[in-house]
Short mmCIF file of C-alpha atoms in Angstrom, two decimals:
data_model
loop_
_atom_site.label_atom_id
_atom_site.label_comp_id
_atom_site.label_asym_id
_atom_site.label_seq_id
_atom_site.Cartn_x
_atom_site.Cartn_y
_atom_site.Cartn_z
CA MET A 1 89.20 133.51 110.00
CA GLY A 2 89.29 130.45 112.21
CA VAL A 3 90.70 126.94 112.21
CA VAL A 4 89.14 123.60 113.14
CA LEU A 5 91.49 120.77 114.10
CA ALA A 6 90.23 117.32 113.16
CA ASP A 7 92.14 114.33 114.54
CA SER A 8 91.11 111.56 116.92
CA ASN A 9 94.38 111.82 118.87
CA ASP A 10 94.28 114.33 121.75
CA LEU A 11 98.06 114.74 121.74
CA VAL A 12 98.17 115.53 118.01
CA ARG A 13 95.44 118.17 118.39
CA ALA A 14 97.24 119.72 121.37
CA GLY A 15 100.48 119.89 119.40
CA LEU A 16 98.80 121.42 116.37
CA ARG A 17 96.97 123.91 118.56
CA SER A 18 100.23 124.98 120.19
CA ILE A 19 102.10 125.36 116.89
CA ILE A 20 99.30 127.18 115.07
CA THR A 21 98.58 129.70 117.80
CA ALA A 22 102.28 130.40 118.45
CA GLN A 23 103.34 130.65 114.81
CA THR A 24 100.33 132.16 113.08
CA GLY A 25 98.05 133.70 115.67
CA LEU A 26 95.07 132.13 113.88
CA PRO A 27 92.26 131.32 116.30
CA ILE A 28 91.38 127.67 116.85
CA VAL A 29 87.59 127.82 116.86
CA GLY A 30 86.90 124.10 117.21
CA GLU A 31 88.25 120.59 117.48
CA ALA A 32 86.73 117.34 116.26
CA MET A 33 87.44 113.70 117.04
CA ASN A 34 85.34 112.19 114.21
CA ASN A 35 83.37 112.98 111.05
CA GLU A 36 80.17 113.85 112.91
CA GLU A 37 81.88 116.27 115.28
CA LEU A 38 83.73 117.88 112.38
CA PHE A 39 80.53 118.45 110.42
CA GLU A 40 78.89 120.03 113.49
CA GLN A 41 81.95 122.23 114.14
CA ILE A 42 81.79 123.53 110.56
CA LYS A 43 78.11 124.39 110.89
CA SER A 44 78.57 126.01 114.31
CA PHE A 45 81.75 128.03 113.88
CA ASN A 46 82.04 128.71 110.13
CA PRO A 47 85.85 128.36 110.00
CA SER A 48 88.07 129.22 107.04
CA ILE A 49 90.47 126.29 107.42
CA VAL A 50 90.23 122.66 108.52
CA ILE A 51 93.37 120.73 109.39
CA LEU A 52 92.33 117.09 109.01
CA ASP A 53 93.92 113.68 109.38
CA PHE A 54 91.40 111.74 107.29
CA THR A 55 93.24 108.48 108.12
CA SER A 56 92.67 108.99 111.84
CA ASP A 57 90.12 106.75 113.60
CA GLY A 58 86.63 108.16 113.13
CA PHE A 59 87.40 110.05 109.91
CA THR A 60 87.03 109.24 106.22
CA ILE A 61 88.06 111.10 103.08
CA ASP A 62 84.37 111.37 102.15
CA ILE A 63 83.80 114.01 104.80
CA ILE A 64 85.65 116.57 102.67
CA SER A 65 83.13 116.45 99.82
CA LYS A 66 80.21 116.44 102.26
CA ILE A 67 81.55 119.58 103.94
CA GLN A 68 82.35 121.27 100.63
CA ASN A 69 78.70 120.85 99.66
CA LEU A 70 77.85 122.85 102.79
CA LYS A 71 80.69 125.41 102.58
CA SER A 72 82.49 125.54 99.23
CA ASP A 73 85.01 128.25 100.22
CA LEU A 74 86.50 126.23 103.08
CA SER A 75 90.18 125.27 102.76
CA PHE A 76 91.46 121.89 103.89
CA ILE A 77 94.96 120.97 104.96
CA ALA A 78 95.28 117.18 105.00
CA ILE A 79 97.82 115.62 107.33
CA THR A 80 98.61 111.97 107.95
CA PRO A 81 101.36 109.85 109.45
CA GLU A 82 100.74 107.29 106.70
CA GLN A 83 103.42 106.85 104.06
CA ASN A 84 101.43 104.60 101.76
CA ALA A 85 101.48 105.97 98.19
CA GLN A 86 97.84 105.03 97.58
CA ILE A 87 96.67 107.00 100.64
CA LEU A 88 98.78 110.02 99.74
CA VAL A 89 97.37 110.14 96.21
#
């Protein structure tokens, strides 16, 4: 079981990495700064979980369906600083 962190912000990824490893012990197997890197990380490391800010620069919500076509048993945790109701839905 591994985790890929997907956010364009280095500080956010560092914070998530610190929290996840300290609190859960889950291994962080990859990090991505955009859709293309995320897709490659999924193919290379076969993680169980992706923590994704799909509103972050370089990411779109469409990447989730593209990845699910490749690996249907992958779980996503979506995070975002946005508080817009339309984005959250």
